[in-house]
Amino acid sequence: MEKNLKEKLLFLKENCNPYEINEYFAFEFADDYDVFAQDKSNIEVLDYLNDEFIVIDVDYSHTDEFDSKVRGTIDEAINMLSCMPSELVG
């Protein structure tokens, strides 16, 4: 995969609606997790994303609460990556 985790999250945020982002975490994230986990500094953020997207319920996918939860989770993960010392970010 050519993108790092932060680039992937920024891409999702800028190019996908919340339902599509949730779909990514439901189906494709498991494969990407192993790739992103090769950079050990990503583990905490990857686990956070995994935990958060497990509890986001697609039954509410057309609600403001769903949209807010998905976008907030992505924003928090990007923030977590941005707060890491630059020598740790891969």
Coordinates of N, CA and C in Angstrom, one line a residue:
M1 N 0.9 -1.2 0.0 CA 0.0 0.0 0.0 C 0.9 1.2 0.0
E2 N 0.6 2.2 -0.9 CA 1.5 3.3 -1.0 C 1.2 4.4 0.0
K3 N 0.0 4.4 0.6 CA -0.3 5.5 1.5 C 0.0 5.1 3.0
N4 N 0.4 6.0 3.8 CA 0.5 5.7 5.2 C -0.8 5.9 5.8
L5 N -0.9 5.6 7.1 CA -2.2 5.6 7.8 C -2.9 7.0 7.8
K6 N -2.1 8.0 8.1 CA -2.7 9.3 8.1 C -3.2 9.8 6.7
E7 N -2.4 9.5 5.7 CA -2.8 9.8 4.3 C -4.1 9.1 4.0
K8 N -4.2 7.8 4.4 CA -5.4 7.0 4.2 C -6.7 7.6 4.9
L9 N -6.5 8.0 6.1 CA -7.6 8.7 6.8 C -8.0 10.0 6.2
L10 N -7.0 10.8 5.8 CA -7.3 12.1 5.2 C -8.0 11.9 3.9
F11 N -7.6 10.8 3.1 CA -8.3 10.5 1.9 C -9.7 10.1 2.1
L12 N -10.0 9.3 3.1 CA -11.3 8.9 3.4 C -12.2 10.1 3.8
K13 N -11.6 10.9 4.7 CA -12.3 12.1 5.2 C -12.7 13.0 4.0
E14 N -11.8 13.2 3.1 CA -12.0 14.2 2.0 C -12.8 13.6 0.8
N15 N -12.9 12.3 0.7 CA -13.4 11.8 -0.5 C -14.6 10.8 -0.3
C16 N -14.9 10.5 0.9 CA -16.0 9.5 1.1 C -17.0 10.0 2.1
N17 N -18.3 9.6 1.9 CA -19.3 10.0 2.9 C -19.2 9.0 4.1
P18 N -19.9 9.4 5.2 CA -19.7 8.5 6.4 C -20.1 7.1 6.2
Y19 N -21.1 6.8 5.4 CA -21.5 5.4 5.1 C -20.4 4.7 4.4
E20 N -19.7 5.3 3.4 CA -18.6 4.7 2.7 C -17.4 4.5 3.6
I21 N -17.2 5.4 4.5 CA -16.1 5.3 5.5 C -16.4 4.1 6.4
N22 N -17.6 4.0 6.9 CA -18.0 2.8 7.7 C -17.8 1.5 7.0
E23 N -18.2 1.5 5.7 CA -18.1 0.3 4.9 C -16.6 -0.1 4.7
Y24 N -15.7 0.9 4.6 CA -14.3 0.6 4.5 C -13.8 -0.1 5.8
F25 N -14.2 0.4 6.9 CA -13.8 -0.2 8.2 C -14.5 -1.6 8.4
A26 N -15.6 -1.8 7.8 CA -16.3 -3.1 8.0 C -15.7 -4.2 7.1
F27 N -15.2 -3.8 5.9 CA -14.7 -4.9 5.0 C -13.2 -4.8 4.6
E28 N -12.7 -3.7 4.4 CA -11.3 -3.6 3.9 C -10.3 -3.3 4.9
F29 N -10.7 -2.8 6.0 CA -9.7 -2.4 7.1 C -8.9 -3.5 7.6
A30 N -9.5 -4.7 7.7 CA -8.8 -5.9 8.3 C -7.6 -6.2 7.5
D31 N -7.7 -6.1 6.2 CA -6.5 -6.4 5.3 C -5.5 -5.2 5.4
D32 N -5.9 -4.0 5.5 CA -5.0 -2.9 5.6 C -4.4 -2.8 6.9
Y33 N -5.1 -3.3 8.0 CA -4.6 -3.2 9.3 C -3.2 -3.8 9.4
D34 N -3.0 -5.0 8.8 CA -1.7 -5.7 8.9 C -0.6 -4.8 8.2
V35 N -1.0 -4.2 7.1 CA 0.0 -3.3 6.4 C 0.4 -2.1 7.3
F36 N -0.6 -1.4 7.8 CA -0.4 -0.3 8.6 C 0.3 -0.6 9.9
A37 N 0.1 -1.8 10.4 CA 0.7 -2.2 11.7 C 2.2 -2.5 11.6
Q38 N 2.7 -2.6 10.4 CA 4.1 -2.8 10.2 C 4.9 -1.6 10.8
D39 N 4.2 -0.5 10.8 CA 4.8 0.7 11.5 C 4.2 0.6 12.9
K40 N 5.0 0.2 13.9 CA 4.5 0.0 15.3 C 3.9 1.2 15.9
S41 N 4.3 2.4 15.4 CA 3.7 3.7 16.0 C 2.2 3.8 15.6
N42 N 1.7 3.0 14.7 CA 0.3 3.1 14.3 C -0.6 2.2 15.2
I43 N 0.0 1.3 16.0 CA -0.8 0.3 16.7 C -1.9 0.9 17.5
E44 N -1.6 1.9 18.3 CA -2.6 2.5 19.2 C -3.8 3.1 18.4
V45 N -3.5 3.8 17.3 CA -4.5 4.4 16.4 C -5.3 3.3 15.7
L46 N -4.6 2.3 15.2 CA -5.3 1.2 14.6 C -6.3 0.5 15.5
D47 N -5.9 0.3 16.7 CA -6.7 -0.3 17.7 C -7.9 0.6 18.1
Y48 N -7.7 1.9 18.2 CA -8.7 2.8 18.4 C -9.8 2.8 17.3
L49 N -9.3 2.8 16.1 CA -10.2 2.8 14.9 C -11.0 1.5 14.9
N50 N -10.3 0.4 15.2 CA -11.0 -0.9 15.2 C -12.1 -1.0 16.3
D51 N -11.8 -0.5 17.5 CA -12.7 -0.5 18.6 C -13.9 0.4 18.3
E52 N -13.6 1.6 17.7 CA -14.7 2.5 17.5 C -15.6 2.1 16.4
F53 N -15.1 1.6 15.3 CA -15.9 1.2 14.2 C -16.7 -0.1 14.4
I54 N -16.3 -0.9 15.4 CA -17.1 -2.1 15.8 C -18.4 -1.6 16.4
V55 N -18.4 -0.5 17.1 CA -19.6 -0.1 17.8 C -20.5 0.8 17.0
I56 N -20.0 1.3 15.9 CA -20.9 2.2 15.1 C -21.9 1.3 14.3
D57 N -23.1 1.6 14.6 CA -24.2 0.8 14.0 C -24.7 1.3 12.7
V58 N -24.6 0.5 11.7 CA -25.1 0.9 10.3 C -26.6 1.1 10.3
D59 N -27.4 0.6 11.2 CA -28.8 0.9 11.2 C -29.1 2.4 11.3
Y60 N -28.2 3.1 11.8 CA -28.4 4.6 12.0 C -27.6 5.3 10.9
S61 N -27.3 4.7 9.8 CA -26.4 5.3 8.8 C -27.0 6.6 8.1
H62 N -28.3 6.8 8.2 CA -28.9 8.0 7.6 C -29.2 9.0 8.7
T63 N -28.5 9.0 9.8 CA -28.8 10.0 10.8 C -27.6 10.9 11.0
D64 N -27.9 12.0 11.6 CA -26.8 13.0 11.9 C -25.9 12.4 13.0
E65 N -26.4 11.6 13.9 CA -25.6 11.0 14.9 C -24.6 10.0 14.3
F66 N -25.0 9.3 13.3 CA -24.1 8.3 12.7 C -23.0 9.1 12.0
D67 N -23.4 10.2 11.2 CA -22.4 11.0 10.5 C -21.4 11.6 11.4
S68 N -21.9 12.1 12.5 CA -21.1 12.8 13.5 C -20.1 11.8 14.2
K69 N -20.6 10.6 14.5 CA -19.7 9.6 15.1 C -18.6 9.2 14.1
V70 N -19.0 8.9 12.9 CA -17.9 8.5 11.9 C -16.9 9.6 11.7
R71 N -17.4 10.8 11.5 CA -16.4 11.9 11.2 C -15.6 12.2 12.4
G72 N -16.2 12.2 13.6 CA -15.5 12.4 14.9 C -14.4 11.4 15.1
T73 N -14.7 10.1 14.8 CA -13.7 9.0 15.0 C -12.6 9.2 14.0
I74 N -12.8 9.6 12.8 CA -11.7 9.8 11.8 C -10.9 11.0 12.3
D75 N -11.6 12.1 12.7 CA -10.9 13.3 13.2 C -10.0 13.0 14.4
E76 N -10.5 12.2 15.3 CA -9.7 11.8 16.5 C -8.5 11.0 16.1
A77 N -8.7 10.1 15.2 CA -7.5 9.3 14.8 C -6.5 10.1 14.1
I78 N -6.9 11.0 13.2 CA -5.9 11.9 12.6 C -5.2 12.8 13.6
N79 N -6.0 13.3 14.6 CA -5.4 14.0 15.7 C -4.4 13.2 16.4
M80 N -4.7 12.0 16.7 CA -3.7 11.1 17.4 C -2.4 11.0 16.6
L81 N -2.6 10.8 15.3 CA -1.4 10.6 14.5 C -0.6 11.9 14.4
S82 N -1.3 13.1 14.4 CA -0.7 14.4 14.3 C 0.1 14.7 15.6
C83 N -0.3 14.2 16.7 CA 0.3 14.5 18.0 C 1.6 13.7 18.3
M84 N 1.8 12.7 17.4 CA 3.0 11.8 17.6 C 4.3 12.6 17.3
P85 N 5.3 12.3 18.0 CA 6.6 12.9 17.6 C 6.9 12.5 16.1
S86 N 7.5 13.4 15.4 CA 7.7 13.2 13.9 C 8.6 12.0 13.7
E87 N 9.5 11.7 14.6 CA 10.4 10.6 14.3 C 9.7 9.2 14.4
L88 N 8.5 9.2 15.0 CA 7.7 8.0 15.2 C 6.7 7.8 14.0
V89 N 6.3 8.8 13.4 CA 5.3 8.7 12.3 C 6.0 8.2 11.1
G90 N 5.4 7.1 10.6 CA 5.9 6.4 9.4 C 5.3 6.8 8.2

